[in-house]
Amino acid sequence: MVRYGVIGCGNISKFHFHALKKLGAAVTYAADINEEAARERSAGTGAKITADYNELIGSPDVDVVVILANGSIHKDAAMKAIARGKGVICEKTMMNNSADAAEVARAAQKAGVLFFTSYMKRFFPAAEKAKELMEKLGHVFSATVRSYQAWGNFYTPEHGWDLDGVLRVYGGAIVKCAASHMLDMTLYLLGRPKSVYASVDFYPDTKFDRKATALFEYEDGMVASFETAAHPLKKIGYERNSWDEFIEINGTDGRMKLSTVMWDHPENNAALLTFYDNETETETEYRFDAMNPFDAEIAYFNHCFETGEKGAPNEKDGFAVDALIETIFLSAEQKKSIPVDWRGIDV
Ligand SMILES: NC(=O)c1ccc[n+]([C@@H]2O[C@H](COP(=O)([O-])OP(=O)(O)OC[C@H]3O[C@@H](n4cnc5c(N)ncnc54)[C@H](O)[C@@H]3O)[C@@H](O)[C@H]2O)c1
């Protein structure tokens, strides 16, 4: 049985612990600088508790290190786990910049360890179906990607958020926290663009990105248009609940639209997929049971660790999102189209 050590027992760890417990997996260590948080979160697992994640990584009782703490520690924890030949599950975004992500990806590959990045929205059945239906679109010529989340009104000083706190934990705001999932979905369904032309809007006098717009330019002339925003609109989106996130892809044989749902309310909603077939001139709506994508993701990663199967989203996928994000900010800063530097990390 694979034994897990979890670093970081804050918000997102709730979903990882739920999935690990559901699976009946062994959680042997939990680390958090707030030991009480680690104790509470891991209750019932029998995990040892520590404030020092080095102790967890060094323990012979841990086979896989699960990194769920602030972005700033992802690299150190990942490199140390890899150096000890341990498997890694790392929350997104994988690293705080693309050079670090490339370094970690190379280290994982050289050590031959399995490394997964937690882009759990790929595990919505609707997303898996979308991947399967890609080949039915014919020649893909355009796409639109949106990630709008109701964080509040960031066009007034009364937003009530600790902007520095967000930047401290996540290393960025709307692009990293919200849109990174749809950037991963774009890469998953459409592959890697050659260049990016972007505009990023920050909350005044801060590095808190509240809105970003970009064109992803592909080798064959295909262009995906992307936008993300923190917004105050309460009843927009396919479920009229403020969550407005989708990817729409147009091909010569049809159009597909995948609308995702609030990731932390998975028990209430299911992602929706529609497919328009140009031959029959009909649209099919694919409806699925609501499910928790974290449960599916962790069950799949566990299967990979048990069998040695090289699955995804892995270190290359985590790196690719980090590279795309970096290029969005670079393009916005330089106000021109910038080629994405894939740093020799292949698909
Ligand atoms: N997949 C998703 O949809 C999703 C959603 C939210 C957050 N995340 C990611 O999960 C990670 C954590 O985010 P969160 O929202 O849970 O943040 P959080 O602030 O709620 O939790 C982070 C935890 O890490 C602990 N921590 C900080 N430094 C530490 C250290 N040196 N050693 C051990 N523990 C330490 C903190 O005490 C805290 O309990 C981030 O990388 C974030 O981007 C992913």
Tab-separated table of C-alpha atoms in Angstrom, residues 137-285:
chain	number	residue	atom	x	y	z
A	137	LEU	CA	-14.315	18.392	-34.636
A	138	GLY	CA	-12.372	18.162	-37.901
A	139	HIS	CA	-9.913	20.983	-38.459
A	140	VAL	CA	-9.988	23.160	-35.344
A	141	PHE	CA	-9.818	26.816	-36.341
A	142	SER	CA	-10.772	28.781	-33.230
A	143	ALA	CA	-11.503	28.576	-29.525
A	144	THR	CA	-12.751	30.789	-26.711
A	145	VAL	CA	-11.747	30.184	-23.102
A	146	ARG	CA	-13.178	31.992	-20.097
A	147	SER	CA	-12.641	31.835	-16.357
A	148	TYR	CA	-14.769	34.422	-14.521
A	149	GLN	CA	-15.081	34.008	-10.780
A	150	ALA	CA	-17.165	36.111	-8.379
A	151	TRP	CA	-14.467	37.275	-6.011
A	152	GLY	CA	-16.104	40.696	-5.556
A	153	ASN	CA	-15.808	44.215	-6.865
A	154	PHE	CA	-12.133	45.000	-7.406
A	155	TYR	CA	-12.922	48.343	-9.002
A	156	THR	CA	-13.531	49.959	-5.610
A	157	PRO	CA	-11.419	50.136	-2.411
A	158	GLU	CA	-14.252	48.340	-0.541
A	159	HIS	CA	-13.423	44.841	-1.823
A	160	GLY	CA	-12.540	43.621	1.679
A	161	TRP	CA	-9.701	41.347	0.569
A	162	ASP	CA	-6.189	41.005	1.948
A	163	LEU	CA	-4.515	41.413	-1.432
A	164	ASP	CA	-0.975	40.882	-0.090
A	165	GLY	CA	-2.150	37.757	1.713
A	166	VAL	CA	-3.417	36.261	-1.556
A	167	LEU	CA	-0.135	37.058	-3.292
A	168	ARG	CA	1.820	35.604	-0.372
A	169	VAL	CA	0.056	32.209	-0.445
A	170	TYR	CA	-0.606	31.800	-4.159
A	171	GLY	CA	2.104	33.894	-5.824
A	172	GLY	CA	-0.523	35.677	-7.950
A	173	ALA	CA	-4.253	36.397	-8.125
A	174	ILE	CA	-6.899	35.676	-10.761
A	175	VAL	CA	-4.604	34.116	-13.393
A	176	LYS	CA	-2.841	31.705	-11.025
A	177	CYS	CA	-5.658	31.023	-8.592
A	178	ALA	CA	-8.595	30.820	-10.964
A	179	ALA	CA	-7.588	30.658	-14.611
A	180	SER	CA	-4.707	28.192	-14.296
A	181	HIS	CA	-7.227	25.344	-14.483
A	182	MET	CA	-8.642	26.563	-17.780
A	183	LEU	CA	-5.121	27.155	-19.073
A	184	ASP	CA	-4.429	23.506	-18.281
A	185	MET	CA	-7.709	22.543	-20.003
A	186	THR	CA	-6.676	24.570	-23.067
A	187	LEU	CA	-3.316	22.779	-23.217
A	188	TYR	CA	-4.993	19.407	-22.580
A	189	LEU	CA	-7.522	19.813	-25.399
A	190	LEU	CA	-5.700	22.027	-27.900
A	191	GLY	CA	-1.999	21.499	-27.217
A	192	ARG	CA	0.696	24.124	-26.824
A	193	PRO	CA	0.508	27.505	-28.593
A	194	LYS	CA	3.603	28.988	-30.185
A	195	SER	CA	3.075	32.522	-28.902
A	196	VAL	CA	0.938	34.699	-26.657
A	197	TYR	CA	-0.361	38.239	-26.983
A	198	ALA	CA	-1.831	39.423	-23.691
A	199	SER	CA	-3.063	42.278	-21.563
A	200	VAL	CA	-3.188	42.107	-17.755
A	201	ASP	CA	-5.014	44.546	-15.506
A	202	PHE	CA	-3.859	44.906	-11.874
A	203	TYR	CA	-5.599	46.361	-8.846
A	204	PRO	CA	-4.072	49.878	-8.648
A	205	ASP	CA	-0.569	50.039	-7.150
A	206	THR	CA	-0.408	46.290	-6.486
A	207	LYS	CA	0.626	43.062	-8.207
A	208	PHE	CA	-2.889	41.656	-7.701
A	209	ASP	CA	-4.042	40.756	-11.221
A	210	ARG	CA	-7.826	41.218	-11.378
A	211	LYS	CA	-8.322	40.648	-15.131
A	212	ALA	CA	-6.354	39.219	-18.044
A	213	THR	CA	-7.068	38.796	-21.741
A	214	ALA	CA	-4.895	36.886	-24.184
A	215	LEU	CA	-4.650	35.421	-27.653
A	216	PHE	CA	-2.884	32.063	-27.884
A	217	GLU	CA	-1.441	31.720	-31.382
A	218	TYR	CA	-0.857	28.207	-32.744
A	219	GLU	CA	1.518	27.012	-35.491
A	220	ASP	CA	-1.331	26.287	-37.934
A	221	GLY	CA	-2.977	29.706	-37.564
A	222	MET	CA	-5.521	28.566	-34.991
A	223	VAL	CA	-6.078	31.203	-32.320
A	224	ALA	CA	-7.628	30.662	-28.903
A	225	SER	CA	-9.009	33.731	-27.226
A	226	PHE	CA	-8.783	33.673	-23.431
A	227	GLU	CA	-10.139	35.902	-20.688
A	228	THR	CA	-10.264	35.762	-16.918
A	229	ALA	CA	-11.662	38.195	-14.376
A	230	ALA	CA	-12.472	38.582	-10.713
A	231	HIS	CA	-15.982	40.051	-10.873
A	232	PRO	CA	-18.993	40.990	-8.707
A	233	LEU	CA	-21.788	39.587	-10.932
A	234	LYS	CA	-23.921	37.212	-8.879
A	235	LYS	CA	-26.119	35.404	-11.401
A	236	ILE	CA	-24.016	34.847	-14.504
A	237	GLY	CA	-22.709	31.563	-15.934
A	238	TYR	CA	-24.463	28.415	-17.104
A	239	GLU	CA	-25.912	27.713	-13.673
A	240	ARG	CA	-26.609	31.399	-12.973
A	241	ASN	CA	-24.554	31.190	-9.790
A	242	SER	CA	-21.709	33.628	-10.699
A	243	TRP	CA	-19.348	30.892	-11.906
A	244	ASP	CA	-18.724	31.542	-15.589
A	245	GLU	CA	-16.058	29.202	-16.858
A	246	PHE	CA	-15.942	27.389	-20.172
A	247	ILE	CA	-13.949	26.409	-23.206
A	248	GLU	CA	-15.624	26.473	-26.622
A	249	ILE	CA	-13.823	24.923	-29.581
A	250	ASN	CA	-14.802	25.339	-33.227
A	251	GLY	CA	-13.796	22.896	-35.950
A	252	THR	CA	-14.829	22.342	-39.555
A	253	ASP	CA	-17.063	19.425	-38.462
A	254	GLY	CA	-18.566	20.812	-35.290
A	255	ARG	CA	-18.446	22.886	-32.132
A	256	MET	CA	-17.901	21.731	-28.578
A	257	LYS	CA	-18.461	23.642	-25.344
A	258	LEU	CA	-17.392	22.467	-21.907
A	259	SER	CA	-18.776	24.479	-18.990
A	260	THR	CA	-17.223	23.728	-15.625
A	261	VAL	CA	-18.716	24.164	-12.167
A	262	MET	CA	-17.604	25.472	-8.787
A	263	TRP	CA	-14.864	23.087	-7.738
A	264	ASP	CA	-15.651	23.395	-4.027
A	265	HIS	CA	-19.359	22.634	-4.496
A	266	PRO	CA	-18.905	19.428	-6.489
A	267	GLU	CA	-21.752	17.698	-4.680
A	268	ASN	CA	-24.275	20.204	-6.073
A	269	ASN	CA	-23.312	20.541	-9.712
A	270	ALA	CA	-22.046	18.674	-12.727
A	271	ALA	CA	-19.955	20.067	-15.567
A	272	LEU	CA	-21.831	20.315	-18.867
A	273	LEU	CA	-20.667	19.371	-22.334
A	274	THR	CA	-22.463	20.225	-25.562
A	275	PHE	CA	-21.442	19.016	-28.997
A	276	TYR	CA	-22.809	20.394	-32.254
A	277	ASP	CA	-22.367	18.009	-35.184
A	278	ASN	CA	-22.290	19.878	-38.495
A	279	GLU	CA	-23.169	16.791	-40.555
A	280	THR	CA	-26.428	16.045	-38.760
A	281	GLU	CA	-26.941	19.681	-37.784
A	282	THR	CA	-27.853	18.573	-34.286
A	283	GLU	CA	-26.564	19.479	-30.850
A	284	THR	CA	-26.080	16.842	-28.153
A	285	GLU	CA	-26.013	17.778	-24.482
